[in-house]
Short mmCIF file of C-alpha atoms in Angstrom, two decimals:
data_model
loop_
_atom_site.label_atom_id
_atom_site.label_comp_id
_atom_site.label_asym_id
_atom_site.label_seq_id
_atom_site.Cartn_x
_atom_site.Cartn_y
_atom_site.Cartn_z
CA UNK A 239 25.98 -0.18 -7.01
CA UNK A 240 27.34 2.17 -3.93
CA UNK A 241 24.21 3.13 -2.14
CA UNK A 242 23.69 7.76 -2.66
CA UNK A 243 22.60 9.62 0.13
CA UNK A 244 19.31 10.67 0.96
CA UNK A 245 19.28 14.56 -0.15
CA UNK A 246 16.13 17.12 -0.76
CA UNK A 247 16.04 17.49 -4.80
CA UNK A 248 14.77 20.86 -6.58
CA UNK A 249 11.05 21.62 -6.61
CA UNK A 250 11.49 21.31 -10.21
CA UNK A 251 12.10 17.32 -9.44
CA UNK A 252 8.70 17.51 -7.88
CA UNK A 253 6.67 18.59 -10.51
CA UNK A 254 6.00 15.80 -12.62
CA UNK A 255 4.04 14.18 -9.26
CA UNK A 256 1.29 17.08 -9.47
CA UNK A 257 -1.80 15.55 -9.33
CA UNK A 258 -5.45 16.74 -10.16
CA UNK A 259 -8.62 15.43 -9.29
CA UNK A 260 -9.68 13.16 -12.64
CA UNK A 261 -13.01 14.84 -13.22
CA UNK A 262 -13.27 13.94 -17.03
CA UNK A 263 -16.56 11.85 -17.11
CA UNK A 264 -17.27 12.43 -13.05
CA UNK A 265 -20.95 12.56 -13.75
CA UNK A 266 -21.01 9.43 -15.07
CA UNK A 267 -18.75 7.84 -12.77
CA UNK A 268 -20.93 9.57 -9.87
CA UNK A 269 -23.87 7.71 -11.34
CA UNK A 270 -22.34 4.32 -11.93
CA UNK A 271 -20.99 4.47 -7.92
CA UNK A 272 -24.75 5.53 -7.02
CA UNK A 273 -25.72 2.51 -8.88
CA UNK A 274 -23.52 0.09 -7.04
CA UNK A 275 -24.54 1.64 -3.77
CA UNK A 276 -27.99 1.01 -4.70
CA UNK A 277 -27.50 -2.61 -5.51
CA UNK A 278 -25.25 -3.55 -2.49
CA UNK A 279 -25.77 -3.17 1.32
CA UNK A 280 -22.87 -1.42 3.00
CA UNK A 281 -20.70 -2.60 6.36
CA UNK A 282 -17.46 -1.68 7.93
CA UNK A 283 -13.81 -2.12 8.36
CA UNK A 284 -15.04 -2.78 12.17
CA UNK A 285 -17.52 -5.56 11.13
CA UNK A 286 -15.07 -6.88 8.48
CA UNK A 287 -12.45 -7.34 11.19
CA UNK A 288 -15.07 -9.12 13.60
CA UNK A 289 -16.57 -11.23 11.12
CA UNK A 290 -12.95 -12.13 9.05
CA UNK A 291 -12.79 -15.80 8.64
CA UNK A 292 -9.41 -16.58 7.90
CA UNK A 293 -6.92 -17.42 10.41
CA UNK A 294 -3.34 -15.57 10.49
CA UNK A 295 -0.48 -17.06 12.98
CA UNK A 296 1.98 -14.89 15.06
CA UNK A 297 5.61 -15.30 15.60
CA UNK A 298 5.74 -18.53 14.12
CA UNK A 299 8.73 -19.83 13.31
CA UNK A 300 9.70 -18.76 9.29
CA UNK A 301 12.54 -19.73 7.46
CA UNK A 302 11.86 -16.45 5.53
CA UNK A 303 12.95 -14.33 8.16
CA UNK A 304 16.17 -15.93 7.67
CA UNK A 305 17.67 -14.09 11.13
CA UNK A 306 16.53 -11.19 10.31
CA UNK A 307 15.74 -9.54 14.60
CA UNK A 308 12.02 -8.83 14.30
CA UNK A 309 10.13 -7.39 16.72
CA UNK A 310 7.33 -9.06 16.12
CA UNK A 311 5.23 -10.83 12.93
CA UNK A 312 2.28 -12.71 11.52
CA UNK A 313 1.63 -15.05 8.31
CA UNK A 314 -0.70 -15.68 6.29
CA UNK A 315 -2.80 -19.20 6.17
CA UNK A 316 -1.40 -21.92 4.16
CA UNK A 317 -3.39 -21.36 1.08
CA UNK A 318 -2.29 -17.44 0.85
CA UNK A 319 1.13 -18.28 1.45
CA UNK A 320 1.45 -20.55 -1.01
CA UNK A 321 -0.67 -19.39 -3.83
CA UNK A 322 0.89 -17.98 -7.45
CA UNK A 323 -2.15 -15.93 -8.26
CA UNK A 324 -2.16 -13.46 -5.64
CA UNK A 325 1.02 -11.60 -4.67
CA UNK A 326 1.08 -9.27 -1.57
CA UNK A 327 2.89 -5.57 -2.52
CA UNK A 328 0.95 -2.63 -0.35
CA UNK A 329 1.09 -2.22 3.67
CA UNK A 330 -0.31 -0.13 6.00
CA UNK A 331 -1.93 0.08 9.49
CA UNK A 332 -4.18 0.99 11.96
CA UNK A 333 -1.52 2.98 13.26
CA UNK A 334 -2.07 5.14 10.29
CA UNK A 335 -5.84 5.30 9.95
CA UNK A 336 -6.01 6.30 13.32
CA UNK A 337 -7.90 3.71 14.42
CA UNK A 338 -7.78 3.01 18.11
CA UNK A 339 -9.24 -0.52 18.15
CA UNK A 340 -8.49 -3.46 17.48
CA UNK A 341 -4.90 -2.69 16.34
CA UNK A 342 -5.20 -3.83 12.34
CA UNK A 343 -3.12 -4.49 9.23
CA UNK A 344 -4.30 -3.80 5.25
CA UNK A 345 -2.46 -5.45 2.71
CA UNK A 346 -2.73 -4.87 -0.97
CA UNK A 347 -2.13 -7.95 -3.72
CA UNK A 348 -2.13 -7.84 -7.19
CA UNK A 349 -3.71 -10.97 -9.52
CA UNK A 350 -1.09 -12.73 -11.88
CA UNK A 351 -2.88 -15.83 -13.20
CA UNK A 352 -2.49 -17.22 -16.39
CA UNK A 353 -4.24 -14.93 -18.38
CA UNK A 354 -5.45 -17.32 -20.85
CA UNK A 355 -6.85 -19.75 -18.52
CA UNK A 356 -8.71 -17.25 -15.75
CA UNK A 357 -10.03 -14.12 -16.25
CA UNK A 358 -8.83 -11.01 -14.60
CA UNK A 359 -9.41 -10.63 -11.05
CA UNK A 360 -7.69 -6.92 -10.29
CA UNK A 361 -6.40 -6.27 -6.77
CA UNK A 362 -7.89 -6.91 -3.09
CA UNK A 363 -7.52 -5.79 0.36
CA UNK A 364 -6.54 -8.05 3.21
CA UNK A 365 -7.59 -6.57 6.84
CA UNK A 366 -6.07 -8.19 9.43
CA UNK A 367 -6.99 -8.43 13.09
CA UNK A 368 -4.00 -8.30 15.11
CA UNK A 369 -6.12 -9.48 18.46
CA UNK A 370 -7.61 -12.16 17.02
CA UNK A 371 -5.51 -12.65 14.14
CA UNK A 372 -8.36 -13.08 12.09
CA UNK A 373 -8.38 -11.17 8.76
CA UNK A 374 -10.26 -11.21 5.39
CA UNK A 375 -10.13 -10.07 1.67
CA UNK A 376 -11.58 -7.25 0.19
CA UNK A 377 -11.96 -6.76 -3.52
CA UNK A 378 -12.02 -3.53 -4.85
CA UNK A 379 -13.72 -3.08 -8.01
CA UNK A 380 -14.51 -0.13 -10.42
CA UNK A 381 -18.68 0.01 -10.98
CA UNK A 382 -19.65 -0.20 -15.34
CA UNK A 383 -21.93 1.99 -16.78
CA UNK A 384 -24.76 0.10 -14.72
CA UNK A 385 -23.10 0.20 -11.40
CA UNK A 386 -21.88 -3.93 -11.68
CA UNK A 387 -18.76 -4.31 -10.65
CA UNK A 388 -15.61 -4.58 -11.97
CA UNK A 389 -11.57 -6.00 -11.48
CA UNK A 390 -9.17 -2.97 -11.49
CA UNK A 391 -5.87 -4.29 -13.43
CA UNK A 392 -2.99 -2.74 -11.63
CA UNK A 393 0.11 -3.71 -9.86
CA UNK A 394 -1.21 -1.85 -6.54
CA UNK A 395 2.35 -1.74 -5.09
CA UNK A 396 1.46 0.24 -2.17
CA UNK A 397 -1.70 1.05 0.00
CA UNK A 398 -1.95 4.43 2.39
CA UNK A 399 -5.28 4.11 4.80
CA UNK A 400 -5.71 7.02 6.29
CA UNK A 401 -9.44 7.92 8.00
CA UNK A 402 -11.66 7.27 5.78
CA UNK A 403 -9.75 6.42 3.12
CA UNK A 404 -7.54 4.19 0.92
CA UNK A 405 -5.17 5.01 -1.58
CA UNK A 406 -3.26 2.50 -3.95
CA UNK A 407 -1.45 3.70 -6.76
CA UNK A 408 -1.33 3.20 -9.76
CA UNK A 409 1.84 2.95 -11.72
CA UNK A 410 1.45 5.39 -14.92
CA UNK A 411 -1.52 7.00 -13.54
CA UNK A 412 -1.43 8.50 -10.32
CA UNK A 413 -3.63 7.87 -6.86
CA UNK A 414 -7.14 5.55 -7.06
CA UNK A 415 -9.25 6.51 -4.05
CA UNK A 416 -11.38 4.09 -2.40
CA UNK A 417 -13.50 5.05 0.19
CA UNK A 418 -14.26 3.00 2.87
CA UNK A 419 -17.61 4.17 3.64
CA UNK A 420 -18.68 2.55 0.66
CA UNK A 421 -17.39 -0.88 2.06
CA UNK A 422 -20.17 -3.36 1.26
CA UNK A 423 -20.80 -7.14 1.04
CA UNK A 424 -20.40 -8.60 -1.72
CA UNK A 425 -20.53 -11.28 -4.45
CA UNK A 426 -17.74 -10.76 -7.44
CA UNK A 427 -15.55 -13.84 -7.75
CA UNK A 428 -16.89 -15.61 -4.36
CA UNK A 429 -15.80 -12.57 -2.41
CA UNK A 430 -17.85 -11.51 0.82
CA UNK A 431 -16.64 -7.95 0.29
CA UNK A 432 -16.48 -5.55 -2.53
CA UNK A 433 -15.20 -1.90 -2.07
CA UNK A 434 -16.18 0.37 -5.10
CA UNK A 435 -13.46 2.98 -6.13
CA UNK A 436 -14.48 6.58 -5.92
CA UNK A 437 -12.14 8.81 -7.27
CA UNK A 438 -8.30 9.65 -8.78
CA UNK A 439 -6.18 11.77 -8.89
CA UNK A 440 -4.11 11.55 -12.14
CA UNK A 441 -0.70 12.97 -13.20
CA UNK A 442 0.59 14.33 -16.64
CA UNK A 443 1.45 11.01 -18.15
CA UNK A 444 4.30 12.75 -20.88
CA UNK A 445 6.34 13.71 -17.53
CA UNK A 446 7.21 10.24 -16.54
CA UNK A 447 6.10 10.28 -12.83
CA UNK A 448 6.05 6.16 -11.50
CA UNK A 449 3.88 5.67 -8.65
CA UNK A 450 5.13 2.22 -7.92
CA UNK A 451 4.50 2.48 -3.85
CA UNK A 452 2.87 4.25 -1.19
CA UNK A 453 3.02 5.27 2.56
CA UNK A 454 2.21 7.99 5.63
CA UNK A 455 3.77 9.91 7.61
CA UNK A 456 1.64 10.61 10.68
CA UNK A 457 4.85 12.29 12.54
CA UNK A 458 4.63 15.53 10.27
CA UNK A 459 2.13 18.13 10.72
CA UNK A 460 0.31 18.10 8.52
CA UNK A 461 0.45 14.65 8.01
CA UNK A 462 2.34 13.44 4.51
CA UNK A 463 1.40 11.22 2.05
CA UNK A 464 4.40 9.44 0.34
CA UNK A 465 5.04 7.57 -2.76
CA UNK A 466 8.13 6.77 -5.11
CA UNK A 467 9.41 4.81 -7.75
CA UNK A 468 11.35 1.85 -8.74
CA UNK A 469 13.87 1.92 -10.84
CA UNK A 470 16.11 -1.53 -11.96
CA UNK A 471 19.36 1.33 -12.37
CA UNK A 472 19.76 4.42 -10.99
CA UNK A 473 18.45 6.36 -8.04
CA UNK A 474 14.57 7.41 -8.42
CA UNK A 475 12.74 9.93 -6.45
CA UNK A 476 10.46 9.89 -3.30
CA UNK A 477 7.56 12.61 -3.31
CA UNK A 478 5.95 13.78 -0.54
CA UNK A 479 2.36 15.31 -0.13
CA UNK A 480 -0.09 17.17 2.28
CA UNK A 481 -3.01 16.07 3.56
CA UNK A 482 -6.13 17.65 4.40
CA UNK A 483 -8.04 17.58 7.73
CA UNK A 484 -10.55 15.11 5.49
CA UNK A 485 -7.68 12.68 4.35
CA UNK A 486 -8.18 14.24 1.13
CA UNK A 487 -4.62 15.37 -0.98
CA UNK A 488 -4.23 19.14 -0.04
CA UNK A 489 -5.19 21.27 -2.97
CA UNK A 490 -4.19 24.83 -4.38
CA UNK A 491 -6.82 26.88 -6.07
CA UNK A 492 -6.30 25.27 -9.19
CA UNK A 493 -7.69 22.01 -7.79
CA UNK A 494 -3.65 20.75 -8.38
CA UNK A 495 -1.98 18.80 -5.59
CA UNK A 496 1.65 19.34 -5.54
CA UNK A 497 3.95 17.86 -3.31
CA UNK A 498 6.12 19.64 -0.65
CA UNK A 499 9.35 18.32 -1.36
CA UNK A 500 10.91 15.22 -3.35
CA UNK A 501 13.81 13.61 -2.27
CA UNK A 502 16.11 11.12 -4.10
CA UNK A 503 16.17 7.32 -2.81
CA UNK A 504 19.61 6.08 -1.90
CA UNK A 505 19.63 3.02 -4.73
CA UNK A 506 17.76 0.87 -7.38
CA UNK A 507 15.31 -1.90 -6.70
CA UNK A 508 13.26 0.38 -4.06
CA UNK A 509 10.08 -1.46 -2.60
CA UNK A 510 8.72 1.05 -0.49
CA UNK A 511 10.00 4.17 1.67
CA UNK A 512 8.49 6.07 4.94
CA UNK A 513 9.86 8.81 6.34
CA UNK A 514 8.84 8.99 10.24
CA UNK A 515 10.74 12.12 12.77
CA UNK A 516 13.18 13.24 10.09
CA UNK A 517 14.53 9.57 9.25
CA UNK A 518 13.93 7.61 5.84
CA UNK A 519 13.42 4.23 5.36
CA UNK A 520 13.67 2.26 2.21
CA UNK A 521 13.30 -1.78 1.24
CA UNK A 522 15.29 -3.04 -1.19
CA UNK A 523 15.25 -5.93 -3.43
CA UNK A 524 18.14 -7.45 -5.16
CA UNK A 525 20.19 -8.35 -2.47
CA UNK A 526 22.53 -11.10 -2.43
CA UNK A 527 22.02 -14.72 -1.17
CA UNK A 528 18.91 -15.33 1.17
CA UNK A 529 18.47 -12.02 2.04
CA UNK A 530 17.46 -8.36 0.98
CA UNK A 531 17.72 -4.58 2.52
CA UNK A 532 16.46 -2.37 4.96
CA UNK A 533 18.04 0.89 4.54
CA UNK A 534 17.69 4.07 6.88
CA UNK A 535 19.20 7.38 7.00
CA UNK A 536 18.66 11.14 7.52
CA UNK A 537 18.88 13.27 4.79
CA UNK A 538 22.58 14.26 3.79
CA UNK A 539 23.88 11.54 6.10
CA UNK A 540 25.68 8.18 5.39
CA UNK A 541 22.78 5.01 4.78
CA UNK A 542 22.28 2.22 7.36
CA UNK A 543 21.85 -0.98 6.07
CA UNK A 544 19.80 -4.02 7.44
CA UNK A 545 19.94 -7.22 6.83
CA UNK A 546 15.49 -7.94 5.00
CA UNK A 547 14.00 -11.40 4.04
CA UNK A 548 13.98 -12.02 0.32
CA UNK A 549 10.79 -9.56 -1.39
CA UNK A 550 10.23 -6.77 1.00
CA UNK A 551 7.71 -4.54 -0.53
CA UNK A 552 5.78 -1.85 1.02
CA UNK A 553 6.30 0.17 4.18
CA UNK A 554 4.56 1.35 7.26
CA UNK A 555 5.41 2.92 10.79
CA UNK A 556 3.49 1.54 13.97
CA UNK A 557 3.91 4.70 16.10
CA UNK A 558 2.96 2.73 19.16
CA UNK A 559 5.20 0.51 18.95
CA UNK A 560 7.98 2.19 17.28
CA UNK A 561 8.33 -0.11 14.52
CA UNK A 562 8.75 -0.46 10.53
CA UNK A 563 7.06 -2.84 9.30
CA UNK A 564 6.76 -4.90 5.69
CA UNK A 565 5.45 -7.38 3.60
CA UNK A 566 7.00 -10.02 1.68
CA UNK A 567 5.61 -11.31 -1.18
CA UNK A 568 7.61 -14.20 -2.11
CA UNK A 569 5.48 -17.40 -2.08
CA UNK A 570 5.99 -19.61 1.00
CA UNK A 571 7.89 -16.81 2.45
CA UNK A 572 4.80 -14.20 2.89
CA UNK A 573 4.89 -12.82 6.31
CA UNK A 574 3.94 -9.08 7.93
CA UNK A 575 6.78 -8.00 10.24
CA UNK A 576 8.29 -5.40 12.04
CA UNK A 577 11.64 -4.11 13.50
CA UNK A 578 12.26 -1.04 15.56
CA UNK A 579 12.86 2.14 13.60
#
C-alpha cells in the first residue's frame, strides 16, 4: 500500500478522542486506593532504579538490528529476551519525565500466557538504568473492594511518563493513570514492586476511538500528549493533547479533554508515532523480509522511510541526545534503541 502524507484532519476527526475523567464509582475507587496505601509501604522511581536487580547490556552485538545505523542500544537479560509470556509494546524516557538523573528508560509489556494453564498477570513496568544498566519490573495493579491488588488485562501498547505520572492506554477505553507517588514494594506474583492505578480518563466507546499507543511531545508548549491507532488497512488517525502544568490532561469547564488537532498516519500497521519540532515519526510493522519501518515526515510533505528491526512498537524522543528511540518486542530480538531524528 503507497504510504499518504502526513496532513492535519478536521476537528470533527478529533472528537471521538474526548476524554473525561471516569468518576462513576470514584468514592469507592478512592477508598479501595486508600486501602492499598494503607497496607503497602511506598518508595520511588529513584530507589527502584538504585536497587533494580536485573542486568541490561549495551551495544551488544544483535542480529535483530539487522543493519539497521543505531545510535546507540541496550537488551534485555536472557530470560526477558527470550520469554513468550511477557511481550514489550510501550516506551518512554527520562527525557520525558524530566528527570535529570540517572538518564532512565520505562517499558510497558503485556502478559500472553496460556490462559488455561496460568492465571492472568496484567501488564508491568520495566525501569531501566541507563548508568548502570540495571533495571527492574513494576507491576501495576488495580486495588478490589478491600484495597488487595489486582492484574489489569490490557494490551498496554504504549506508556507516556511524564512528572509524576504514567499513562498507558487502553485500547477501547481511553487513558489509565498511574501515579508514581504511589510506587510501593510489593508482593503480587513474586514482584518487589506494585504500582496501584489511580485514575482514567475514558472516551465514548459508540465513537470508535483506538488507543492502541502512546507518546510526548516535550518540544511543544504546552507540552502534548499523543496517541493513535492501528489499523491492519487503511490510514488511522494520530490525536494530540494538552497538558497541564501538573501532568494532568488539560481540561475545559466541562471536565472534557479534547485534543488540539488530529492528524492522519501515513499507512497501516502503525506501532507508535511522536511528533518532536514540527516532524512526525511513525514505526511500522509489516515490512518485508528481516526488516520493518521507520517513517518521518512533516505534515503535507513526501514520507521518509527507514530501514526498522522486525516488531518496532512504541516511540520516544531523547531530546538530549537527539534521538528516536523504540522497542522491539519480538522474542530473542527485544532490544531498546535509538537513531537520530
Amino acid at each position: 500500500m503507497a504510504l499518504a502524507r502526513v496532513a492535519r484532519l478536521p476537528a470533527s476527526a478529533a472528537l471521538p478522542y474526548a476524554l473525561r475523567r471516569d468518576t462513576t464509582g470514584a468514592a469507592a475507587r478512592e477508598q479501595a486506593l486508600a486501602a492499598f496505601r494503607g497496607a503497602h509501604r511506598t518508595t520511588t522511581v529513584a530507589k527502584v532504579l538504585a536497587t533494580a536487580s536485573r542486568v541490561a547490556t549495551r551495544k551488544r552485538p544483535v542480529a535483530a538490528l539487522n543493519g539497521v545505523a543505531a545510535s546507540d542500544w541496550f537488551c534485555f537479560d536472557a530470560k526477558d529476551d527470550a520469554t513468550e509470556k511477557w511481550y514489550p509494546q510501550g516506551l518512554s524516557c527520562g527525557s520525558d519525565a524530566g528527570l535529570s538523573s540517572p538518564s532512565a528508560f520505562a517499558v510497558s509489556w503485556y502478559w500472553k500466557p496460556d490462559p488455561t494453564a496460568e492465571p492472568e498477570r496484567g501488564i508491568r513496568v520495566s525501569f531501566l538504568n541507563v548508568a548502570t544498566l540495571r533495571y527492574a519490573h513494576v507491576l501495576l495493579v488495580e486495588p478490589d473492594a478491600d484495597g488487595n491488588p489486582t492484574p489489569i488485562n490490557v494490551h498496554a501498547g504504549g506508556l507516556v511518563w511524564y512528572k509524576n505520572l504514567l499513562y498507558v492506554p487502553d485500547t477501547t477505553g481511553g487513558l489509565r493513570i498511574f501515579d508514581l507517588r504511589d510506587l510501593s514494594e510489593g508482593g503480587l506474583f513474586g514482584y518487589s514492586f506494585m504500582l496501584p492505578q489511580s485514575d482514567m480518563w475514558r472516551c465514548d466507546p459508540a465513537l470508535g476511538a483506538r488507543f492502541s499507543f502512546a507518546s510526548l511531545d516535550r518540544s511543544a508548549d504546552p507540552v502534548l500528549l499523543v496517541s493513535g491507532e492501528y489499523l491492519t488497512s487503511g490510514t488511522g488517525r494520530v490525536v494530540r493533547w494538552a497538558l497541564a502544568a501538573d501532568g494532568t490532561l488539560a481540561a475545559d469547564a466541562d471536565g472534557t479533554a479534547v485534543p488540539v488537532d488530529a492528524y492522519n498516519s501515513p499507512g497501516q500497521k502503525i506501532q507508535g508515532a511522536v511528533s518532536y519540532k514540527g516532524r512526525w515519526y511513525f514505526s511500522q510493522s509489516g515490512g518485508t523480509g528481516a526488516n520493518d519501518r521507520l517513517l518521518t515526515a512533516l505534515p503535507g510533505q513526501a514520507v521518509q522511510e527507514r530501514k526498522y528491526p522486525k516488531g518496532p512498537e512504541d516511540l520516544t524522543v531523547w531530546r538530549g541526545k537527539n534521538t528516536v528511540w523504540t522497542v522491539a518486542e519480538k522474542p530473542r530480538g527485544r532490544v531498546i534503541f535509538g537513531v537520530p531524528l
